[in-house]
Backbone as a ProteinNet text record, in pm:
[ID]
protein_1_A
[PRIMARY]
MKISMVKFEEVKIGWEIAFEVKLTDSESSKINTNPLNHVGDYEIIVDPNIIRFNCIFDAGELKNDEKIEKRLELIKEDIKSLVDSCLK
[TERTIARY]
111.7	112.1	11.5	-2.2	-128.6	-75	-101.5	-54.1	-141.1	-128.7	-246.6	-210.2	-283.7	-251	-290.3	-179.6	-242	-213.5	-173.3	-164.6	-162.1	-259.4	-276.7	-284.9	-198.5	-234.4	-183.4	-252.9	-226	-122.9	3.7	112.4	109.9	187.4	238	280.5	343.5	397.1	326.9	255	192.7	123.7	167.2	97	209.2	166.5	246.8	158.7	257.9	185.9	263.5	195.3	234.7	164.1	233.3	197.6	251	160.9	213.1	212.4	312.3	316	309.5	195.7	184.1	217.9	316.8	377	328	303	265.8	379.1	367.2	466	580.4	515.4	607.7	722.3	648.9	712.2	791.1	765.6	850.5	974.9	953.9	1099.5	1181.6	1153.3	1254.8	1257.8	1229.5	1261.9	1393.3	1458.4	1590.5	1585.5	1570.8	1548.7	1686.8	1790.2	1922.1	1876.2	1810.2	1738.7	1685.1	1631.2	1557.3	1661.5	1770	1911.5	1923	1909.7	1942.4	1825.1	1709.1	1579.2	1575.9	1585.7	1593.1	1473.3	1362.1	1246	1150.9	1182	1109.4	1160.8	1126.7	1168.7	1118.7	1192.8	1147.1	1176.3	1076.5	1086	1047.3	1142.9	1129.6	1097.2	1003.5	938.7	920.4	930.6	909.8	820.3	678	568.6	557.1	583.4	564.5	670.3	642	722.2	644.7	699.6	614.5	703	641.2	691	648.6	739.5	663.5	749.1	675.7	731.6	622.3	684.2	633.1	630	510.2	505	462.3	556.6	523.7	433.3	345.3	247	266.9	415.8	460.3	508.1	551.5	571	450	329.3	234.1	243.5	227.1	225.2	71.9	89.9	-22.1	-158.5	-269.3	-384.7	-397	-288.3	-262	-337.4	-403.4	-454.5	-369.8	-382.9	-291.6	-345	-475.5	-550.7	-458	-427.5	-357.2	-230.7	-147	-26.8	-8.6	-103.8	-84	-99.4	-177.6	-173.1	-53.9	28	165.5	269.7	261.6	331.1	292.4	187.9	151.4	195.7	214.6	279.2	414.1	488.2	620.4	657.6	584.9	607.5	591.4	495.8	463.9	618.5	666.9	768.8	902.2	896.9	1018.5	1016.1	900.9	898.1	906.8	837.7	861.1	993.4	1103.9	1233.5	1309.7	1275.8	1332.4	1297.7	1159.6	1123.3	1203	1275	1354.7	1465.8
1614.3	1487.2	1390.6	1287.9	1183.7	1067.1	1014.3	876.6	771.8	674.4	548.1	423.2	330.1	201.9	139.7	65	-8	-129.5	-218.9	-348.3	-387.3	-475.8	-555.5	-696.7	-781	-918.5	-988.3	-1075.9	-1166.9	-1281.1	-1294.9	-1397.3	-1483.6	-1563.3	-1674	-1615.4	-1546.7	-1459.7	-1343.2	-1273.7	-1156.6	-1093.6	-959.6	-904.9	-842.7	-847	-782.2	-653.9	-504.7	-397.4	-306.6	-226.4	-133.5	4.7	128	237.8	313.5	406.7	486.6	629.5	720.1	841.4	926.8	990.2	1030.5	1207.8	1258.7	1374.8	1499	1613.2	1697.4	1754	1816.8	1852.9	1964.4	2029.8	2097.6	2042.7	1918.9	1859	1769.5	1730	1640.1	1718.5	1838.9	1921.4	1943.3	1934	1976	1855.5	1750.3	1635.7	1573.5	1563.4	1477.4	1346.7	1244	1116.3	1034.5	1091.9	1061.1	991.3	1063.8	1019.1	885.4	849.7	717.1	599.6	641.2	522.5	445.4	518.8	464.8	398.2	376.3	323.9	173	82.7	-44.1	-140	-66.6	-160.8	-146.1	-72.7	-84.5	-101.6	-166.8	-169	-37.3	44.2	194.8	188.1	217.9	260.2	363.3	450.5	593.3	624.3	680.8	712	867.9	931.8	1091.5	1161.6	1098.6	1156.8	1073.6	932.8	844	769.1	732	701	578.1	449.6	319.6	265.4	229	167.9	40.4	-88	-207.9	-276	-342.4	-411.1	-545.6	-630.4	-752.6	-732.3	-713.3	-674.7	-831.2	-859.7	-986.1	-981.2	-1057.5	-1047.8	-1044.8	-1089.2	-1133.2	-981.7	-879.2	-754.4	-678.2	-703.1	-651.8	-646.4	-564.1	-584.6	-624.5	-646.7	-722.1	-654.1	-705.1	-646.2	-536.2	-519.5	-421.1	-496.2	-418.6	-429.5	-427.8	-476	-442.1	-284.5	-260.9	-121.3	-20	-11.2	80.9	87.8	-9.4	-13.3	36.1	15.1	72.4	202.8	286	410.7	476.5	401.8	444.5	420.3	339.1	300.1	417	462	591.1	696.6	718.1	841.2	829.5	705.4	705.4	711.7	679	722.9	868.3	916	1056.9	1154.1	1122.6	1182	1158.1	1033.1	1006.8	1097.4	1102.5	1175.8	1335	1375.4	1509.8	1550.8	1444.8	1489.6	1495.6	1431.6	1467.6	1572.7	1647.4	1762.8	1884.7	1874.8	1994.6	2022.1
-562	-568.5	-505.1	-561.9	-540.4	-507.9	-404	-363.4	-377.7	-443.8	-449.2	-418.7	-355	-339.2	-473.6	-544.2	-677.7	-647.3	-563.7	-545.1	-398.9	-362	-245.1	-235.3	-236.1	-258.6	-138.4	-85	14.1	-50.2	27.6	-22.5	114	92.1	163.6	321.2	306.3	448.2	507.7	396.1	441.6	313.7	271.1	169.5	55.9	-69.9	-151.9	-185.2	-155.9	-169.1	-264.1	-347.8	-428.3	-415.1	-401.6	-421.3	-508.9	-593.2	-697.9	-645.8	-675.3	-636.8	-766	-801.2	-935.4	-890.2	-961.2	-947.5	-1031.2	-1006.7	-1097.9	-1170.5	-1297.3	-1372.9	-1316.3	-1213.7	-1133.3	-1031.8	-975	-886.5	-946.9	-1086.5	-1158.4	-1177.3	-1245.3	-1272.7	-1169.9	-1016.1	-934.8	-855.4	-869.9	-757.6	-796.6	-671.7	-688.9	-602.5	-716.6	-633.6	-578	-538.4	-501.5	-348.2	-248.1	-106.1	-150.6	-238.7	-246.4	-256.5	-292.7	-346.3	-202.8	-88.9	34.3	98.4	46.7	106.8	89.1	199.5	200.8	185	227.7	252.7	141.1	18.2	-93.7	-195.1	-313.1	-431.9	-509.6	-554.9	-594.3	-744.1	-817.7	-960	-994.8	-1074	-1099.2	-1213.5	-1277.1	-1399.4	-1425.3	-1528.8	-1509.7	-1418.2	-1445.3	-1319.3	-1230.7	-1228.5	-1137.3	-1046.1	-922.7	-836.9	-774.9	-800.8	-768.8	-660.2	-535	-424.1	-415	-430.1	-394	-274.2	-211.8	-98.3	-65.5	29.8	72.8	203.8	259.4	438.5	495.8	553.7	643.6	761.9	761.1	874.3	991.9	1015.1	1150.9	1197.9	1128.5	1153.8	1260.4	1228.5	1295.6	1442.7	1503.8	1655.8	1720.4	1849.4	1897.3	1872.8	1845.9	1783.1	1642.2	1597.4	1495.8	1373.9	1294.6	1154.5	1076.5	942.1	831.3	771.7	800.6	762.7	809.4	939	1010.7	935.9	948.9	889.9	757.5	675.9	540.1	541	667.4	641.6	679.9	781.5	813	684.4	613	505.3	401.4	407.5	300.3	337.8	496	521.5	517	505.8	510.9	373.7	285.5	119.5	119.1	162.7	145.3	208.4	317.5	368.3	286.1	242.5	142.7	26.1	-29.4	-171.3	-130	-14	19.8	51.5	88.8	119.7	-35.9	-128.1	-259.1	-313.2	-262.2	-322.9	-246.8	-160.3	-92.5	-165
[MASK]
++++++++++++++++++++++++++++++++++++++++++++++++++++++++++++++++++++++++++++++++++++++++

């Protein structure tokens, strides 16, 4: 699995962010995307070998002195955990 940020645009309230998860053929053959149906923070688009996670991140959600770069790392970890749960 390879996770890449494919969109990062500043919008009025924060940032529009998109990550793509490219699955190997082996991962694609055994993935169960049902757990993704219950995720509310992202718009999720599932294609055969790619899962795209889109979200609008509100700048007001950053904690004191937190930078968006640190939050992007956490979002990427969250997405990896979500996809890992679909591969079990």
